[in-house]
Amino acid sequence: MPTPALTDTLQRVELADGVEIHLRIAGPAARSVAWLVDCAILLVCYTLLGIAVTYLSSWIGNEAGTGFFFLSLFLLNWFYNVAFELGPRAASPGQRLLGLKVASISGGPVSPQQSIIRNLLRTVDFLPFGYLCGLGSCLFTRRFQRLGDLVANTVVIYAGTEKPGAQLSLAHTAPAPPPVPLSREEQAALLQFFERAPQWSDQRKLELATILEPLTHARDAASLDQLARMNAWLLQLGSTEPAQTPEAASAATATP
Amino acid sequence: MNPTSFENQNQPRWQRLEDMVAATEKGRAPDDVEQIPTLFRQTCHDLAIAQNRLHRRALIERLNELAIRSYRSLERRSAGGWERIFQTLTVTFPKAFRSEWRLFWFCSLIFWGPFLAFALWTPHDPEWAMALLGPKQMIALEEMYGGHETTQEFLRKEHGSDFMMFCFYIYNNVGIDLRTFAGGLLGGVGSLFILLFNGLQIGASTGYIHHACSPTSFYCFTTGHSAPELLGMVISGMAGMRLGLAFLLPGPHDRKTALQLGGRRAILLLAGAAALTAFAAIIEGFWSARILAPWIKYTFGACMWTATIAYLTLAGRNSNHAP
């Protein structure tokens, strides 16, 4: 396996069964938007609370209404996120809207302690204003953790899988073996190239195919065609015996 | 086996696990729920094979997602929260508190030091306390604890609804506890600042009341809830310092691990501190404002101090549970 890139939103986690799962870590941008949505929701909550207290006060008296207001304020301020994170979706409404959820670092659900710690420490993450501390911490940790996440050992991940894009039809491609044996990483790069190809413009496909000139001895469309044949061959074979000469076609590793 | 036959062959099994996990996520238990661990292990195995054989990404992602979801389902904690809270308050917290006795004396010093200094010094030289309190607060103190006939009326009016004041104390005092804990992450500075500031403030108020108001009405109001409230404040300072010290002196661990371990111990202390402060809020809201003979108030206060200290030093001593 190659050394993992420094910034990779895919985090490998090894479960007790020895199997590796991949968590897709959410970055500060998505989390900020989720936070803004939550802010808007809280704002609506405060407004509704104010109205509710005004009505309630005429029922149960002014003092009791004010008391109710303080109690609700306390719970909303400190436990809004905790309540949602411990729910079945493990996400505040804002996070849910953006398809995020909070998880323990192993991908498991957050425990009540973890959730309380990470949300109480928002006070510090918010300093000096607008979650600047949290943002700084996010940018300097591998898993985009703010300070509260670091202490509670939690991460914010994307819930669910990426929507699969259009699939490339390879029915009419005649399979052809690559001229040199490809290593596992090279095979993976080639397969992923064609899995992702439908998302790119034609120019981009040709540009990337041309980088592989040392392997295909062709440029542009001809190179792409050759690569498609190798891809079809790999798919048809469905086996990836380790290559004997890993140094061959080293340029192939430069693919996406 | 080629990728297509691999998928076709195992598809029913994955689908079955997917349906079962979806059911448990909605809180329903499927009939053959005991099969989930087996299916989960098989799926993990399939995922490993698919990853190793470089199967198509959509398949790997689907299996990956399925593995995560089943893992979360299996790891989900079942109910029993109340029992755990009870256990924490009666055994785990007092034990954790006693094991942090060094921090207790340190935080006590930070809080009681300025408190006593101001409380004892102010009657002789009120200038400092007056500068600290400011005119607004001095007027408020004189109104509340002036010791005149109007005081009782004032109290009755102000605390006309015990419930309102109780809620306010929860909002304000427990909020301070939580902030004290969070401030600990700044290397303990935040916690120390809040402890010191409150010690100064309360000390200055006490001193000023001895100087200008009626100490009897002040002590009648405060003795009842003073024990859990002040000790709760000191303990929330301990929670913050536990976090701060984990950062400053990580010991044998790296800083991140030390913070995680420290956070776990600190949240236990904080839970106890918040419970004590909430308990104090009940007393302060529903008892402290009652107009009763001073000896009743003082006896109650003494009982509260004894009970709180006994709770912190004795509770959970006979339990064999690990802290």
Coordinates of C-alpha atoms in Angstrom, one line a residue:
Chain A
M1 CA 0.0 0.0 0.0
P2 CA 1.4 3.4 -0.8
T3 CA 1.8 5.9 2.1
P4 CA -1.6 7.7 2.5
A5 CA -1.8 11.2 1.2
L6 CA -1.5 13.9 3.8
T7 CA -5.0 15.3 3.2
D8 CA -7.4 12.5 2.4
T9 CA -11.0 12.7 3.4
L10 CA -11.2 9.0 3.3
Q11 CA -10.0 7.7 6.6
R12 CA -9.2 4.0 7.0
V13 CA -10.5 2.5 10.2
E14 CA -9.8 -1.0 11.2
L15 CA -12.6 -2.8 13.0
A16 CA -12.2 -5.6 15.5
D17 CA -12.8 -8.1 12.7
G18 CA -9.7 -7.0 11.0
V19 CA -11.7 -5.5 8.1
E20 CA -10.9 -2.0 7.0
I21 CA -13.8 0.4 6.6
H22 CA -13.5 3.9 5.1
L23 CA -15.1 6.9 6.8
R24 CA -15.7 9.9 4.6
I25 CA -14.7 12.8 6.9
A26 CA -16.6 16.1 6.5
G27 CA -14.6 19.2 6.1
P28 CA -15.0 22.6 7.7
A29 CA -17.0 24.1 4.8
A30 CA -19.9 21.5 5.0
R31 CA -19.8 21.8 8.8
S32 CA -20.0 25.5 8.8
V33 CA -23.0 25.5 6.5
A34 CA -24.6 22.9 8.8
W35 CA -23.9 25.2 11.8
L36 CA -25.5 28.1 10.0
V37 CA -28.6 26.1 9.4
D38 CA -28.7 25.1 13.0
C39 CA -28.3 28.8 14.0
A40 CA -31.3 29.6 11.9
I41 CA -33.3 26.8 13.5
L42 CA -32.3 28.0 16.9
L43 CA -33.3 31.5 16.1
V44 CA -36.8 30.2 15.1
C45 CA -36.9 28.2 18.3
Y46 CA -36.0 31.3 20.4
T47 CA -38.7 33.3 18.7
L48 CA -41.3 30.5 19.2
L49 CA -40.2 30.2 22.8
G50 CA -40.7 33.9 23.3
I51 CA -44.2 33.7 21.9
A52 CA -45.0 30.6 23.9
V53 CA -43.9 32.2 27.1
T54 CA -46.0 35.3 26.5
Y55 CA -49.1 33.0 26.1
L56 CA -48.0 30.8 29.0
S57 CA -47.6 33.8 31.3
S58 CA -51.3 34.7 31.0
W59 CA -52.1 31.1 32.0
I60 CA -49.7 30.3 34.8
G61 CA -48.5 33.7 35.8
N62 CA -45.7 36.0 34.9
E63 CA -43.1 34.5 37.2
A64 CA -43.7 30.9 36.3
G65 CA -43.6 31.9 32.6
T66 CA -40.2 33.6 33.0
G67 CA -39.0 30.5 34.9
F68 CA -40.0 28.3 32.1
F69 CA -38.2 30.6 29.7
F70 CA -34.9 30.4 31.6
L71 CA -35.2 26.6 31.8
S72 CA -35.8 26.3 28.1
L73 CA -33.0 28.7 27.3
F74 CA -30.6 26.6 29.4
L75 CA -31.6 23.4 27.7
L76 CA -31.5 24.9 24.2
N77 CA -28.1 26.6 24.8
W78 CA -26.3 23.5 26.1
F79 CA -28.2 20.4 25.0
Y80 CA -29.7 21.1 21.6
N81 CA -26.9 19.3 19.8
V82 CA -26.6 16.6 22.4
A83 CA -30.2 15.6 22.2
F84 CA -30.0 15.2 18.4
E85 CA -26.6 13.5 18.3
L86 CA -27.8 10.8 20.7
G87 CA -30.9 10.3 18.5
P88 CA -31.1 7.6 15.9
R89 CA -29.6 9.8 13.1
A90 CA -26.7 11.1 15.2
A91 CA -27.0 14.5 13.6
S92 CA -28.5 17.9 14.4
P93 CA -31.1 19.1 11.8
G94 CA -28.5 21.2 10.1
Q95 CA -26.1 18.3 9.8
R96 CA -28.9 16.1 8.6
L97 CA -29.7 18.5 5.9
L98 CA -26.1 18.3 4.6
G99 CA -26.0 14.6 4.9
L100 CA -23.5 14.6 7.9
K101 CA -23.5 12.8 11.1
V102 CA -21.4 12.6 14.3
A103 CA -19.5 9.4 14.9
S104 CA -17.0 8.1 17.3
I105 CA -13.5 7.9 15.7
S106 CA -14.1 4.2 15.0
G107 CA -17.2 4.9 13.1
G108 CA -19.4 3.7 15.9
P109 CA -22.2 5.8 17.5
V110 CA -21.2 8.6 20.0
S111 CA -21.7 7.8 23.6
P112 CA -23.5 10.4 25.8
Q113 CA -20.3 11.4 27.5
Q114 CA -18.6 12.0 24.1
S115 CA -21.6 14.0 22.9
I116 CA -21.7 16.2 26.0
I117 CA -17.9 16.8 26.0
R118 CA -17.8 17.8 22.3
N119 CA -20.8 20.2 22.7
L120 CA -19.8 21.8 26.0
L121 CA -16.4 22.6 24.4
R122 CA -18.1 24.6 21.7
T123 CA -17.6 27.5 24.1
V124 CA -13.9 27.3 23.5
D125 CA -14.1 26.4 19.9
F126 CA -16.1 29.5 19.3
L127 CA -13.4 31.8 20.6
P128 CA -12.4 34.5 19.8
F129 CA -15.4 34.7 17.5
G130 CA -17.2 32.6 14.9
Y131 CA -15.6 29.3 15.7
L132 CA -12.1 30.5 14.8
C133 CA -10.4 28.2 17.2
G134 CA -12.4 25.3 15.9
L135 CA -11.6 26.2 12.3
G136 CA -7.9 26.4 13.1
S137 CA -8.0 23.0 14.8
C138 CA -10.0 21.5 11.9
L139 CA -7.3 22.7 9.4
F140 CA -4.4 21.3 11.5
T141 CA -5.8 17.9 12.2
R142 CA -5.9 15.0 9.8
R143 CA -9.6 14.2 10.5
F144 CA -10.9 17.8 10.5
Q145 CA -11.6 17.7 14.2
R146 CA -12.3 20.8 16.2
L147 CA -11.1 21.0 19.8
G148 CA -14.2 19.4 21.2
D149 CA -13.9 16.6 18.7
L150 CA -10.3 16.0 19.7
V151 CA -11.1 15.7 23.4
A152 CA -14.3 13.6 22.9
N153 CA -12.6 11.5 20.2
T154 CA -15.3 12.0 17.6
V155 CA -15.5 12.9 13.9
V156 CA -18.2 14.4 11.7
I157 CA -18.6 12.1 8.7
Y158 CA -20.8 11.9 5.6
A159 CA -23.8 9.6 6.1
G160 CA -24.6 7.3 3.3
T161 CA -22.7 6.6 0.0
E162 CA -21.9 8.9 -2.8
K163 CA -24.5 9.0 -5.5
P164 CA -23.2 6.7 -8.3
G165 CA -22.7 8.6 -11.5
A166 CA -23.4 7.5 -15.0
Q167 CA -21.8 4.2 -15.9
L168 CA -19.5 3.9 -18.9
S169 CA -20.6 1.2 -21.4
L170 CA -17.7 -1.1 -22.3
A171 CA -19.7 -3.6 -24.2
H172 CA -18.1 -2.8 -27.5
T173 CA -14.6 -2.7 -26.4
A174 CA -12.4 -5.6 -27.3
P175 CA -10.3 -6.6 -24.3
A176 CA -6.5 -6.4 -24.6
P177 CA -3.9 -7.1 -22.0
P178 CA -1.6 -4.3 -21.0
P179 CA 1.9 -4.5 -22.6
V180 CA 3.6 -4.8 -19.2
P181 CA 2.2 -6.4 -16.0
L182 CA 0.6 -3.7 -13.9
S183 CA 1.0 -3.4 -10.1
R184 CA -2.1 -3.4 -7.9
E185 CA -2.1 0.3 -7.5
E186 CA -1.7 0.8 -11.2
Q187 CA -4.6 -1.5 -11.9
A188 CA -6.7 0.3 -9.3
A189 CA -5.8 3.6 -10.9
L190 CA -6.8 2.3 -14.3
L191 CA -10.1 0.9 -13.1
Q192 CA -11.0 4.0 -11.2
F193 CA -10.1 6.2 -14.1
F194 CA -12.9 4.6 -16.1
E195 CA -15.3 4.5 -13.2
R196 CA -14.9 8.3 -12.9
A197 CA -14.5 9.1 -16.5
P198 CA -18.2 9.9 -17.1
Q199 CA -17.9 12.8 -14.7
W200 CA -15.2 14.5 -16.8
S201 CA -15.2 16.4 -20.1
D202 CA -13.8 14.8 -23.1
Q203 CA -10.8 17.1 -23.2
R204 CA -9.9 16.1 -19.6
K205 CA -10.2 12.4 -20.5
L206 CA -7.8 12.8 -23.4
E207 CA -5.4 14.9 -21.4
L208 CA -5.2 12.3 -18.7
A209 CA -4.9 9.5 -21.3
T210 CA -2.0 11.3 -22.9
I211 CA -0.1 11.3 -19.6
L212 CA 0.0 7.5 -20.0
E213 CA 1.9 7.7 -23.3
P214 CA 4.8 5.6 -21.9
L215 CA 2.3 2.7 -21.4
T216 CA 0.2 3.0 -24.5
H217 CA 2.7 4.5 -26.9
A218 CA -0.1 6.6 -28.3
R219 CA -1.6 10.0 -27.7
D220 CA -5.1 11.4 -27.2
A221 CA -7.9 9.3 -28.5
A222 CA -5.7 6.4 -29.5
S223 CA -4.3 6.3 -26.0
L224 CA -7.7 6.4 -24.4
D225 CA -8.9 3.6 -26.7
Q226 CA -6.0 1.4 -25.6
L227 CA -6.6 2.1 -22.0
A228 CA -10.3 1.2 -22.5
R229 CA -9.2 -2.1 -23.9
M230 CA -6.9 -2.8 -20.9
N231 CA -9.7 -1.8 -18.6
A232 CA -12.1 -4.2 -20.2
W233 CA -9.4 -6.9 -20.0
L234 CA -8.9 -6.3 -16.3
L235 CA -12.7 -6.3 -15.7
Q236 CA -13.2 -9.4 -17.7
L237 CA -10.5 -11.3 -15.9
G238 CA -11.6 -10.1 -12.6
S239 CA -8.4 -11.1 -11.0
T240 CA -5.5 -9.0 -10.0
E241 CA -2.5 -11.1 -9.5
P242 CA 0.4 -9.0 -8.2
A243 CA 2.6 -7.9 -11.0
Q244 CA 6.1 -9.3 -11.3
T245 CA 7.7 -6.1 -12.3
P246 CA 6.3 -3.3 -10.3
E247 CA 8.7 -0.7 -11.8
A248 CA 7.1 -1.1 -15.2
A249 CA 5.0 1.7 -16.4
S250 CA 5.7 3.9 -13.4
A251 CA 4.1 6.8 -15.2
A252 CA 0.8 5.0 -14.8
T253 CA 0.7 5.9 -11.1
A254 CA 0.3 9.5 -12.1
T255 CA -3.4 8.8 -13.0
P256 CA -6.0 10.3 -10.7
Chain B
M1 CA -14.9 -15.9 -9.4
N2 CA -15.5 -12.8 -11.5
P3 CA -17.0 -9.6 -10.0
T4 CA -20.4 -10.2 -11.5
S5 CA -20.9 -13.7 -10.1
F6 CA -19.5 -12.5 -6.8
E7 CA -22.1 -9.8 -6.7
N8 CA -24.9 -12.0 -7.8
Q9 CA -24.1 -14.7 -5.4
N10 CA -23.9 -12.6 -2.4
Q11 CA -26.5 -10.0 -3.2
P12 CA -29.4 -11.7 -1.3
R13 CA -27.3 -11.9 1.9
W14 CA -26.4 -8.2 1.7
Q15 CA -29.9 -7.3 1.0
R16 CA -31.1 -9.3 4.0
L17 CA -28.6 -7.5 6.3
E18 CA -29.5 -4.1 4.8
D19 CA -33.2 -4.8 5.6
M20 CA -32.5 -6.0 9.1
V21 CA -30.2 -3.0 9.9
A22 CA -32.8 -0.6 8.5
A23 CA -35.4 -2.2 10.8
T24 CA -33.2 -1.9 13.9
E25 CA -32.5 1.7 13.0
K26 CA -36.2 2.4 13.2
G27 CA -36.4 0.6 16.5
R28 CA -38.0 -2.6 15.4
A29 CA -36.4 -5.9 16.0
P30 CA -36.6 -8.3 13.0
D31 CA -37.5 -11.9 13.9
D32 CA -34.1 -13.3 13.1
V33 CA -32.2 -10.4 14.8
E34 CA -29.7 -12.8 16.4
Q35 CA -28.3 -13.4 12.9
I36 CA -27.1 -9.8 12.5
P37 CA -23.6 -10.4 14.0
T38 CA -23.0 -13.4 11.7
L39 CA -24.2 -11.5 8.6
F40 CA -22.1 -8.6 9.7
R41 CA -19.0 -10.7 9.8
Q42 CA -19.7 -12.2 6.5
T43 CA -20.2 -8.8 5.0
C44 CA -17.0 -7.6 6.4
H45 CA -15.3 -10.6 4.8
D46 CA -17.0 -9.7 1.5
L47 CA -15.8 -6.1 1.8
A48 CA -12.3 -7.2 2.4
I49 CA -12.4 -9.5 -0.7
A50 CA -14.0 -6.7 -2.8
Q51 CA -11.3 -4.3 -1.7
N52 CA -8.5 -6.7 -2.3
R53 CA -9.8 -7.7 -5.8
L54 CA -10.4 -4.1 -6.8
H55 CA -14.0 -4.6 -7.5
R56 CA -16.0 -1.6 -8.8
R57 CA -16.1 1.4 -6.5
A58 CA -19.9 1.5 -6.2
L59 CA -19.9 -2.0 -4.8
I60 CA -17.1 -1.4 -2.4
E61 CA -18.8 1.8 -1.2
R62 CA -22.1 0.0 -0.7
L63 CA -20.5 -2.8 1.3
N64 CA -18.5 -0.2 3.3
E65 CA -21.6 1.7 4.1
L66 CA -23.4 -1.5 5.1
A67 CA -20.5 -2.5 7.3
I68 CA -20.5 0.9 9.0
R69 CA -24.3 0.8 9.5
S70 CA -24.3 -2.7 10.9
Y71 CA -21.4 -1.8 13.2
R72 CA -23.3 1.2 14.5
S73 CA -26.3 -1.0 15.0
L74 CA -24.3 -3.5 17.0
E75 CA -22.5 -1.0 19.0
R76 CA -25.6 0.9 19.9
R77 CA -26.1 1.3 23.6
S78 CA -29.3 0.0 24.9
A79 CA -31.4 2.0 27.5
G80 CA -30.7 1.9 31.2
G81 CA -29.5 5.5 31.4
W82 CA -31.3 6.3 34.7
E83 CA -29.6 3.5 36.4
R84 CA -26.3 4.7 35.1
I85 CA -26.9 8.3 36.2
F86 CA -27.8 7.0 39.7
Q87 CA -24.6 4.9 39.8
T88 CA -22.6 7.9 38.7
L89 CA -23.9 10.2 41.4
T90 CA -23.8 7.7 44.2
V91 CA -20.5 5.9 43.5
T92 CA -18.5 6.9 40.5
F93 CA -18.5 10.7 41.1
P94 CA -17.6 10.7 44.8
K95 CA -14.8 8.2 44.1
A96 CA -13.4 10.3 41.2
F97 CA -13.7 13.4 43.5
R98 CA -11.7 11.7 46.2
S99 CA -9.0 10.5 43.8
E100 CA -8.5 14.1 42.7
W101 CA -7.9 15.5 46.2
R102 CA -4.8 17.4 45.2
L103 CA -6.8 19.3 42.6
F104 CA -9.5 19.9 45.2
W105 CA -7.1 21.7 47.6
F106 CA -5.6 23.6 44.7
C107 CA -9.0 24.9 43.4
S108 CA -10.2 25.5 46.9
L109 CA -7.2 27.7 47.5
I110 CA -7.9 29.6 44.3
F111 CA -11.5 30.2 45.2
W112 CA -11.5 30.6 49.0
G113 CA -8.2 32.5 49.2
P114 CA -9.6 35.7 47.5
F115 CA -12.9 35.1 49.1
L116 CA -11.6 35.1 52.7
A117 CA -9.1 37.9 52.0
F118 CA -11.9 40.2 50.8
A119 CA -14.5 39.0 53.3
L120 CA -12.1 39.7 56.2
W121 CA -10.4 42.8 55.0
T122 CA -13.4 44.8 53.6
P123 CA -15.0 45.7 57.0
H124 CA -11.7 47.4 57.9
D125 CA -11.1 49.0 54.6
P126 CA -14.1 48.9 52.2
E127 CA -12.5 50.9 49.4
W128 CA -11.2 47.8 47.4
A129 CA -14.5 45.9 47.7
M130 CA -16.4 49.0 46.7
A131 CA -14.2 49.5 43.6
L132 CA -14.7 45.9 42.6
L133 CA -18.5 45.8 43.2
G134 CA -19.4 49.1 41.6
P135 CA -22.4 51.3 42.7
K136 CA -25.1 49.2 41.0
Q137 CA -24.2 46.1 42.8
M138 CA -23.7 47.9 46.1
I139 CA -27.3 49.3 45.8
A140 CA -28.6 45.9 45.0
L141 CA -26.9 44.3 48.0
E142 CA -28.2 47.1 50.3
E143 CA -31.7 46.6 49.0
M144 CA -31.6 42.8 49.5
Y145 CA -29.7 42.6 52.8
G146 CA -30.3 46.0 54.3
G147 CA -31.8 44.5 57.4
H148 CA -34.8 46.9 57.4
E149 CA -38.4 46.1 57.5
T150 CA -38.6 46.5 53.7
T151 CA -36.1 43.7 53.1
Q152 CA -38.6 41.0 53.8
E153 CA -41.1 42.6 51.6
F154 CA -38.5 43.0 48.9
L155 CA -37.5 39.4 49.2
R156 CA -41.1 38.3 49.1
K157 CA -41.8 40.4 46.0
E158 CA -38.5 39.4 44.3
H159 CA -39.0 35.7 45.0
G160 CA -42.7 35.8 44.6
S161 CA -42.3 32.8 42.4
D162 CA -39.9 30.4 43.8
F163 CA -40.1 28.4 40.6
M164 CA -38.9 31.4 38.5
M165 CA -35.8 31.9 40.7
F166 CA -35.1 28.2 40.7
C167 CA -35.0 28.2 36.9
F168 CA -32.9 31.3 36.9
Y169 CA -30.4 29.7 39.2
I170 CA -30.2 26.6 37.0
Y171 CA -29.7 28.7 33.9
N172 CA -27.1 31.0 35.5
N173 CA -25.2 28.8 38.1
V174 CA -25.1 25.5 36.2
G175 CA -24.2 27.5 33.1
I176 CA -21.2 29.0 35.0
D177 CA -20.2 25.4 36.0
L178 CA -20.3 24.3 32.4
R179 CA -18.3 27.3 31.2
T180 CA -15.7 26.8 34.0
F181 CA -15.2 23.3 32.6
A182 CA -14.9 24.4 29.0
G183 CA -12.5 27.2 30.0
G184 CA -10.2 24.5 31.3
L185 CA -9.3 23.6 27.7
L186 CA -7.3 26.8 27.5
G187 CA -4.6 25.3 29.6
G188 CA -6.7 25.7 32.7
V189 CA -6.6 29.5 32.5
G190 CA -10.3 29.9 31.8
S191 CA -11.3 27.8 34.8
L192 CA -8.8 29.6 37.1
F193 CA -10.1 32.9 35.9
I194 CA -13.7 32.1 36.6
L195 CA -12.9 30.6 40.0
L196 CA -10.8 33.6 41.0
F197 CA -13.3 36.1 39.7
N198 CA -16.2 34.4 41.6
G199 CA -14.1 34.2 44.8
L200 CA -13.3 37.9 44.6
Q201 CA -16.9 38.8 43.8
I202 CA -18.5 36.8 46.5
G203 CA -15.8 37.7 49.0
A204 CA -16.3 41.4 48.3
S205 CA -20.0 41.1 48.6
T206 CA -19.7 39.3 51.9
G207 CA -17.3 41.9 53.2
Y208 CA -19.4 44.8 52.0
I209 CA -22.5 43.4 53.7
H210 CA -20.6 43.2 57.0
H211 CA -19.6 46.8 56.4
A212 CA -22.9 48.3 55.2
C213 CA -25.8 45.9 55.5
S214 CA -27.2 43.4 57.9
P215 CA -25.1 40.2 58.0
T216 CA -28.0 38.3 59.7
S217 CA -30.4 38.7 56.8
F218 CA -27.5 37.8 54.4
Y219 CA -26.6 34.6 56.2
C220 CA -30.2 33.7 56.7
F221 CA -30.6 33.7 52.9
T222 CA -27.3 32.1 51.9
T223 CA -26.4 29.4 54.5
G224 CA -29.0 26.9 53.3
H225 CA -27.6 26.6 49.8
S226 CA -24.0 27.7 50.3
A227 CA -22.6 24.2 50.8
P228 CA -23.6 22.5 47.5
E229 CA -23.3 25.7 45.5
L230 CA -19.8 26.7 46.6
L231 CA -18.5 23.2 46.6
G232 CA -20.1 22.6 43.2
M233 CA -18.3 25.7 41.9
V234 CA -14.9 24.4 43.2
I235 CA -15.5 21.0 41.7
S236 CA -16.4 22.4 38.3
G237 CA -13.1 24.2 38.6
M238 CA -11.5 20.9 39.3
A239 CA -13.1 19.5 36.1
G240 CA -11.7 22.3 34.1
M241 CA -8.2 22.0 35.7
R242 CA -8.2 18.2 35.0
L243 CA -8.7 19.1 31.3
G244 CA -6.1 21.9 31.4
L245 CA -3.5 19.8 33.2
A246 CA -4.0 17.0 30.7
F247 CA -3.0 19.5 28.0
L248 CA -0.2 21.1 30.0
L249 CA 1.3 17.9 31.6
P250 CA 0.3 15.0 29.3
G251 CA 2.6 12.6 31.2
P252 CA 3.3 9.3 29.5
H253 CA 0.7 9.9 26.7
D254 CA 0.8 12.1 23.7
R255 CA -1.2 15.3 24.1
K256 CA -4.3 14.1 22.2
T257 CA -4.6 10.9 24.2
A258 CA -4.0 12.7 27.4
L259 CA -6.8 15.2 26.5
Q260 CA -9.2 12.3 25.8
L261 CA -8.4 10.5 29.0
G262 CA -8.5 13.8 31.0
G263 CA -11.8 14.7 29.3
R264 CA -13.4 11.4 30.4
R265 CA -12.4 12.0 34.0
A266 CA -13.3 15.7 33.9
I267 CA -16.8 15.1 32.6
L268 CA -17.4 12.8 35.6
L269 CA -16.4 15.6 38.0
L270 CA -18.5 18.1 36.0
A271 CA -21.6 15.8 36.2
G272 CA -21.2 15.9 40.0
A273 CA -20.6 19.6 40.1
A274 CA -23.7 20.3 38.0
A275 CA -25.8 18.0 40.1
L276 CA -24.6 19.8 43.3
T277 CA -25.3 23.2 41.8
A278 CA -28.7 22.1 40.6
F279 CA -29.5 20.8 44.1
A280 CA -28.3 24.2 45.5
A281 CA -30.7 25.9 43.0
I282 CA -33.6 23.9 44.5
I283 CA -32.8 25.0 48.0
E284 CA -32.1 28.6 46.9
G285 CA -35.3 28.7 45.0
F286 CA -37.7 27.1 47.4
W287 CA -36.2 27.4 50.8
S288 CA -33.6 30.3 51.2
A289 CA -36.1 33.1 50.7
R290 CA -38.5 31.9 53.4
I291 CA -38.6 34.2 56.4
L292 CA -37.9 32.0 59.4
A293 CA -36.1 32.4 62.6
P294 CA -32.3 32.7 62.1
W295 CA -31.5 29.6 64.3
I296 CA -33.7 27.4 62.0
K297 CA -31.8 28.7 59.0
Y298 CA -28.4 28.2 60.5
T299 CA -29.2 24.7 61.7
F300 CA -30.4 23.8 58.2
G301 CA -27.2 25.3 56.7
A302 CA -25.0 23.3 59.1
C303 CA -26.9 20.2 58.2
M304 CA -26.4 20.9 54.5
W305 CA -22.7 21.4 55.0
T306 CA -22.4 18.2 57.0
A307 CA -24.5 16.3 54.4
T308 CA -22.5 17.6 51.4
I309 CA -19.1 16.9 53.0
A310 CA -20.3 13.5 54.1
Y311 CA -21.6 12.7 50.6
L312 CA -18.3 13.7 49.0
T313 CA -16.1 11.9 51.5
L314 CA -18.2 8.8 52.3
A315 CA -20.5 7.9 49.3
G316 CA -19.5 4.9 47.4
R317 CA -16.8 3.8 49.8
N318 CA -18.2 0.3 50.2
S319 CA -18.9 -0.2 46.5
N320 CA -16.6 -2.6 44.6
H321 CA -17.2 -1.0 41.3
A322 CA -14.1 0.4 39.6
P323 CA -14.1 4.2 39.4

